[in-house]
């Protein structure tokens, strides 16, 4: 759920002024907008700042760029089917919370220097079911412990797992 001033979004509110019996005596229509401070910003889309990367992805429209703002973001991010966004790592790091770091079902382009890391056993930095083009970034499993094909060391998996269409360009 979202709080009223969440993410720097604009809200149209209806304020009802009521008498002691609860009857509406005056109705006002108010537009409220509040900008999220930089210290709480994880990412932004256009001029709007978002507290989580997931919220920025959800708010992004087709063709939008989601740009990381916070140095390290710890989230499991899902790019939904129908989404078509660019993720600019902007020299920052995304680390997973407990699952895959990024799961893509839509169309995703990754740009910029930065790191997409996964630290959890059995999860990848990127799992792609849609269309993904990697033009930037380092994809990593920084706590990888796999010693051999039969010894996972308690933390092992693919760094990138593809079930869709994936293009990895120079510089990744």
PDB file of C-alpha atoms in Angstrom:
ATOM      1  CA  UNK A   1       0.000   0.000   0.000  1.00  0.00           C
ATOM      2  CA  UNK A   2       1.101   3.570  -0.561  1.00  0.00           C
ATOM      3  CA  UNK A   3       1.081   6.437   1.871  1.00  0.00           C
ATOM      4  CA  UNK A   4      -0.264   9.752   0.691  1.00  0.00           C
ATOM      5  CA  UNK A   5       3.082  11.385  -0.101  1.00  0.00           C
ATOM      6  CA  UNK A   6       4.867   8.283  -1.358  1.00  0.00           C
ATOM      7  CA  UNK A   7       7.225   8.516  -4.317  1.00  0.00           C
ATOM      8  CA  UNK A   8       6.712  12.156  -5.161  1.00  0.00           C
ATOM      9  CA  UNK A   9       3.481  11.351  -6.982  1.00  0.00           C
ATOM     10  CA  UNK A  10       0.588  13.699  -7.481  1.00  0.00           C
ATOM     11  CA  UNK A  11      -2.691  12.874  -5.721  1.00  0.00           C
ATOM     12  CA  UNK A  12      -6.139  14.313  -6.279  1.00  0.00           C
ATOM     13  CA  UNK A  13      -8.030  14.309  -2.996  1.00  0.00           C
ATOM     14  CA  UNK A  14     -11.615  14.919  -2.057  1.00  0.00           C
ATOM     15  CA  UNK A  15     -12.001  16.564   1.332  1.00  0.00           C
ATOM     16  CA  UNK A  16     -15.450  16.420   2.871  1.00  0.00           C
ATOM     17  CA  UNK A  17     -16.240  18.828   5.691  1.00  0.00           C
ATOM     18  CA  UNK A  18     -19.018  17.371   7.813  1.00  0.00           C
ATOM     19  CA  UNK A  19     -21.305  18.661  10.524  1.00  0.00           C
ATOM     20  CA  UNK A  20     -21.749  16.946  13.884  1.00  0.00           C
ATOM     21  CA  UNK A  21     -24.268  14.528  12.346  1.00  0.00           C
ATOM     22  CA  UNK A  22     -21.869  13.501   9.569  1.00  0.00           C
ATOM     23  CA  UNK A  23     -23.666  15.321   6.761  1.00  0.00           C
ATOM     24  CA  UNK A  24     -21.339  16.845   4.165  1.00  0.00           C
ATOM     25  CA  UNK A  25     -21.515  20.622   4.350  1.00  0.00           C
ATOM     26  CA  UNK A  26     -18.619  21.392   2.021  1.00  0.00           C
ATOM     27  CA  UNK A  27     -16.582  19.365  -0.475  1.00  0.00           C
ATOM     28  CA  UNK A  28     -13.137  20.423  -1.700  1.00  0.00           C
ATOM     29  CA  UNK A  29     -11.054  18.961  -4.498  1.00  0.00           C
ATOM     30  CA  UNK A  30      -7.350  19.299  -3.764  1.00  0.00           C
ATOM     31  CA  UNK A  31      -4.237  18.282  -5.692  1.00  0.00           C
ATOM     32  CA  UNK A  32      -1.258  17.378  -3.533  1.00  0.00           C
ATOM     33  CA  UNK A  33       2.276  16.724  -4.698  1.00  0.00           C
ATOM     34  CA  UNK A  34       5.292  16.132  -2.558  1.00  0.00           C
ATOM     35  CA  UNK A  35       8.834  15.419  -3.622  1.00  0.00           C
ATOM     36  CA  UNK A  36      10.742  12.583  -1.930  1.00  0.00           C
ATOM     37  CA  UNK A  37      14.033  13.740  -0.396  1.00  0.00           C
ATOM     38  CA  UNK A  38      17.271  12.425  -1.895  1.00  0.00           C
ATOM     39  CA  UNK A  39      18.153  10.548   1.301  1.00  0.00           C
ATOM     40  CA  UNK A  40      15.081   8.307   0.803  1.00  0.00           C
ATOM     41  CA  UNK A  41      15.373   7.952  -2.978  1.00  0.00           C
ATOM     42  CA  UNK A  42      16.363   4.572  -4.431  1.00  0.00           C
ATOM     43  CA  UNK A  43      15.635   5.404  -8.077  1.00  0.00           C
ATOM     44  CA  UNK A  44      13.917   7.911 -10.282  1.00  0.00           C
ATOM     45  CA  UNK A  45      11.887   7.975 -13.477  1.00  0.00           C
ATOM     46  CA  UNK A  46      11.898  11.338 -15.220  1.00  0.00           C
ATOM     47  CA  UNK A  47      11.411  13.933 -12.481  1.00  0.00           C
ATOM     48  CA  UNK A  48       9.807  11.544  -9.991  1.00  0.00           C
ATOM     49  CA  UNK A  49      11.776   9.929  -7.171  1.00  0.00           C
ATOM     50  CA  UNK A  50      10.876   6.570  -5.631  1.00  0.00           C
ATOM     51  CA  UNK A  51      11.781   5.025  -2.307  1.00  0.00           C
ATOM     52  CA  UNK A  52      12.186   1.559  -3.825  1.00  0.00           C
ATOM     53  CA  UNK A  53      13.384   0.326  -7.188  1.00  0.00           C
ATOM     54  CA  UNK A  54      10.267  -1.848  -7.399  1.00  0.00           C
ATOM     55  CA  UNK A  55       8.057   1.270  -7.108  1.00  0.00           C
ATOM     56  CA  UNK A  56      10.052   3.034  -9.833  1.00  0.00           C
ATOM     57  CA  UNK A  57       9.697   0.003 -12.129  1.00  0.00           C
ATOM     58  CA  UNK A  58       5.964  -0.163 -11.414  1.00  0.00           C
ATOM     59  CA  UNK A  59       5.526   3.533 -12.218  1.00  0.00           C
ATOM     60  CA  UNK A  60       7.624   3.427 -15.403  1.00  0.00           C
ATOM     61  CA  UNK A  61       5.744   3.587 -18.671  1.00  0.00           C
ATOM     62  CA  UNK A  62       6.785   2.026 -21.973  1.00  0.00           C
ATOM     63  CA  UNK A  63      10.105   3.557 -23.060  1.00  0.00           C
ATOM     64  CA  UNK A  64      10.932   5.132 -19.693  1.00  0.00           C
ATOM     65  CA  UNK A  65      14.356   4.980 -18.067  1.00  0.00           C
ATOM     66  CA  UNK A  66      14.609   3.970 -14.416  1.00  0.00           C
ATOM     67  CA  UNK A  67      17.845   5.429 -13.007  1.00  0.00           C
ATOM     68  CA  UNK A  68      19.402   4.211  -9.775  1.00  0.00           C
ATOM     69  CA  UNK A  69      20.115   6.913  -7.201  1.00  0.00           C
ATOM     70  CA  UNK A  70      21.085   5.083  -3.991  1.00  0.00           C
ATOM     71  CA  UNK A  71      24.593   3.563  -3.806  1.00  0.00           C
ATOM     72  CA  UNK A  72      23.333   0.093  -2.841  1.00  0.00           C
ATOM     73  CA  UNK A  73      19.763  -1.088  -3.288  1.00  0.00           C
ATOM     74  CA  UNK A  74      18.794  -4.383  -1.649  1.00  0.00           C
ATOM     75  CA  UNK A  75      15.681  -5.713  -3.389  1.00  0.00           C
ATOM     76  CA  UNK A  76      14.332  -8.554  -5.491  1.00  0.00           C
ATOM     77  CA  UNK A  77      13.072  -6.689  -8.564  1.00  0.00           C
ATOM     78  CA  UNK A  78      10.483  -7.993 -11.023  1.00  0.00           C
ATOM     79  CA  UNK A  79      10.042  -6.437 -14.457  1.00  0.00           C
ATOM     80  CA  UNK A  80       6.447  -7.400 -15.307  1.00  0.00           C
ATOM     81  CA  UNK A  81       5.135  -8.676 -18.616  1.00  0.00           C
ATOM     82  CA  UNK A  82       4.207  -5.715 -20.820  1.00  0.00           C
ATOM     83  CA  UNK A  83       6.877  -3.455 -19.321  1.00  0.00           C
ATOM     84  CA  UNK A  84       9.442  -1.962 -21.718  1.00  0.00           C
ATOM     85  CA  UNK A  85      12.044  -0.039 -19.724  1.00  0.00           C
ATOM     86  CA  UNK A  86      15.691   0.878 -19.573  1.00  0.00           C
ATOM     87  CA  UNK A  87      17.464   0.384 -16.252  1.00  0.00           C
ATOM     88  CA  UNK A  88      20.408   2.773 -15.882  1.00  0.00           C
ATOM     89  CA  UNK A  89      22.668   1.419 -13.139  1.00  0.00           C
ATOM     90  CA  UNK A  90      24.295   4.857 -12.839  1.00  0.00           C
ATOM     91  CA  UNK A  91      27.455   3.448 -11.086  1.00  0.00           C
ATOM     92  CA  UNK A  92      25.353   1.914  -8.279  1.00  0.00           C
ATOM     93  CA  UNK A  93      24.693  -1.635  -7.049  1.00  0.00           C
ATOM     94  CA  UNK A  94      21.551  -3.759  -6.813  1.00  0.00           C
ATOM     95  CA  UNK A  95      21.839  -6.725  -4.447  1.00  0.00           C
ATOM     96  CA  UNK A  96      19.071  -9.249  -3.903  1.00  0.00           C
ATOM     97  CA  UNK A  97      17.125  -9.573  -0.675  1.00  0.00           C
ATOM     98  CA  UNK A  98      16.317 -13.314  -0.848  1.00  0.00           C
ATOM     99  CA  UNK A  99      15.436 -14.338  -4.424  1.00  0.00           C
ATOM    100  CA  UNK A 100      16.705 -13.503  -7.896  1.00  0.00           C
ATOM    101  CA  UNK A 101      18.024  -9.935  -8.032  1.00  0.00           C
ATOM    102  CA  UNK A 102      16.187  -9.089 -11.284  1.00  0.00           C
ATOM    103  CA  UNK A 103      13.502 -11.285 -12.836  1.00  0.00           C
ATOM    104  CA  UNK A 104      12.453  -9.995 -16.244  1.00  0.00           C
ATOM    105  CA  UNK A 105       9.149 -10.916 -17.884  1.00  0.00           C
ATOM    106  CA  UNK A 106       8.985  -7.796 -20.069  1.00  0.00           C
ATOM    107  CA  UNK A 107      11.454  -5.914 -22.227  1.00  0.00           C
ATOM    108  CA  UNK A 108      14.493  -4.707 -20.312  1.00  0.00           C
ATOM    109  CA  UNK A 109      17.570  -2.795 -21.444  1.00  0.00           C
ATOM    110  CA  UNK A 110      20.367  -2.375 -18.892  1.00  0.00           C
ATOM    111  CA  UNK A 111      22.789   0.533 -19.303  1.00  0.00           C
ATOM    112  CA  UNK A 112      25.419   2.343 -17.275  1.00  0.00           C
ATOM    113  CA  UNK A 113      28.239   1.205 -15.087  1.00  0.00           C
ATOM    114  CA  UNK A 114      27.152  -0.541 -11.937  1.00  0.00           C
ATOM    115  CA  UNK A 115      26.684  -3.975 -10.425  1.00  0.00           C
ATOM    116  CA  UNK A 116      23.784  -6.420 -10.303  1.00  0.00           C
ATOM    117  CA  UNK A 117      24.749  -8.871  -7.568  1.00  0.00           C
ATOM    118  CA  UNK A 118      23.146 -11.939  -6.029  1.00  0.00           C
ATOM    119  CA  UNK A 119      24.322 -13.368  -2.716  1.00  0.00           C
ATOM    120  CA  UNK A 120      21.765 -16.131  -2.091  1.00  0.00           C
ATOM    121  CA  UNK A 121      22.078 -19.857  -2.884  1.00  0.00           C
ATOM    122  CA  UNK A 122      20.007 -21.015  -5.851  1.00  0.00           C
ATOM    123  CA  UNK A 123      19.299 -17.517  -7.211  1.00  0.00           C
ATOM    124  CA  UNK A 124      20.687 -15.518 -10.124  1.00  0.00           C
ATOM    125  CA  UNK A 125      21.616 -11.880 -10.622  1.00  0.00           C
ATOM    126  CA  UNK A 126      19.327 -11.870 -13.696  1.00  0.00           C
ATOM    127  CA  UNK A 127      16.684 -14.358 -14.769  1.00  0.00           C
ATOM    128  CA  UNK A 128      15.194 -13.472 -18.142  1.00  0.00           C
ATOM    129  CA  UNK A 129      11.862 -14.800 -19.411  1.00  0.00           C
ATOM    130  CA  UNK A 130      11.251 -11.839 -21.729  1.00  0.00           C
ATOM    131  CA  UNK A 131      13.531  -9.755 -23.910  1.00  0.00           C
ATOM    132  CA  UNK A 132      16.688  -8.349 -22.340  1.00  0.00           C
ATOM    133  CA  UNK A 133      19.562  -6.362 -23.791  1.00  0.00           C
ATOM    134  CA  UNK A 134      22.593  -5.793 -21.603  1.00  0.00           C
ATOM    135  CA  UNK A 135      24.588  -2.737 -22.698  1.00  0.00           C
ATOM    136  CA  UNK A 136      26.281  -2.054 -19.385  1.00  0.00           C
ATOM    137  CA  UNK A 137      26.824  -3.306 -15.888  1.00  0.00           C
ATOM    138  CA  UNK A 138      28.612  -6.122 -14.149  1.00  0.00           C
ATOM    139  CA  UNK A 139      26.513  -9.159 -13.235  1.00  0.00           C
ATOM    140  CA  UNK A 140      27.920 -11.059 -10.272  1.00  0.00           C
ATOM    141  CA  UNK A 141      27.353 -13.644  -7.571  1.00  0.00           C
ATOM    142  CA  UNK A 142      29.765 -12.196  -5.010  1.00  0.00           C
ATOM    143  CA  UNK A 143      29.233 -14.957  -2.426  1.00  0.00           C
ATOM    144  CA  UNK A 144      29.516 -17.847  -4.885  1.00  0.00           C
ATOM    145  CA  UNK A 145      30.981 -20.892  -3.107  1.00  0.00           C
ATOM    146  CA  UNK A 146      30.634 -23.642  -5.684  1.00  0.00           C
ATOM    147  CA  UNK A 147      33.844 -25.678  -5.682  1.00  0.00           C
ATOM    148  CA  UNK A 148      32.977 -28.366  -8.225  1.00  0.00           C
ATOM    149  CA  UNK A 149      29.999 -29.532 -10.278  1.00  0.00           C
ATOM    150  CA  UNK A 150      28.964 -31.736  -7.339  1.00  0.00           C
ATOM    151  CA  UNK A 151      29.888 -29.406  -4.436  1.00  0.00           C
ATOM    152  CA  UNK A 152      27.851 -26.187  -4.326  1.00  0.00           C
ATOM    153  CA  UNK A 153      29.588 -24.964  -1.172  1.00  0.00           C
ATOM    154  CA  UNK A 154      26.212 -23.887   0.219  1.00  0.00           C
ATOM    155  CA  UNK A 155      25.872 -20.962  -2.199  1.00  0.00           C
ATOM    156  CA  UNK A 156      25.960 -21.569  -5.920  1.00  0.00           C
ATOM    157  CA  UNK A 157      23.879 -20.866  -9.031  1.00  0.00           C
ATOM    158  CA  UNK A 158      23.952 -19.252 -12.448  1.00  0.00           C
ATOM    159  CA  UNK A 159      24.864 -15.583 -12.618  1.00  0.00           C
ATOM    160  CA  UNK A 160      22.517 -15.039 -15.576  1.00  0.00           C
ATOM    161  CA  UNK A 161      19.784 -17.500 -16.505  1.00  0.00           C
ATOM    162  CA  UNK A 162      17.948 -17.029 -19.810  1.00  0.00           C
ATOM    163  CA  UNK A 163      14.608 -18.505 -20.888  1.00  0.00           C
ATOM    164  CA  UNK A 164      13.767 -15.704 -23.344  1.00  0.00           C
ATOM    165  CA  UNK A 165      15.738 -13.537 -25.746  1.00  0.00           C
ATOM    166  CA  UNK A 166      18.972 -12.144 -24.363  1.00  0.00           C
ATOM    167  CA  UNK A 167      21.576  -9.947 -26.022  1.00  0.00           C
ATOM    168  CA  UNK A 168      24.819  -9.259 -24.170  1.00  0.00           C
ATOM    169  CA  UNK A 169      26.805  -6.466 -25.805  1.00  0.00           C
ATOM    170  CA  UNK A 170      30.406  -5.349 -25.354  1.00  0.00           C
ATOM    171  CA  UNK A 171      31.112  -3.664 -22.038  1.00  0.00           C
ATOM    172  CA  UNK A 172      29.083  -6.048 -19.876  1.00  0.00           C
TER     173      UNK A 172
END
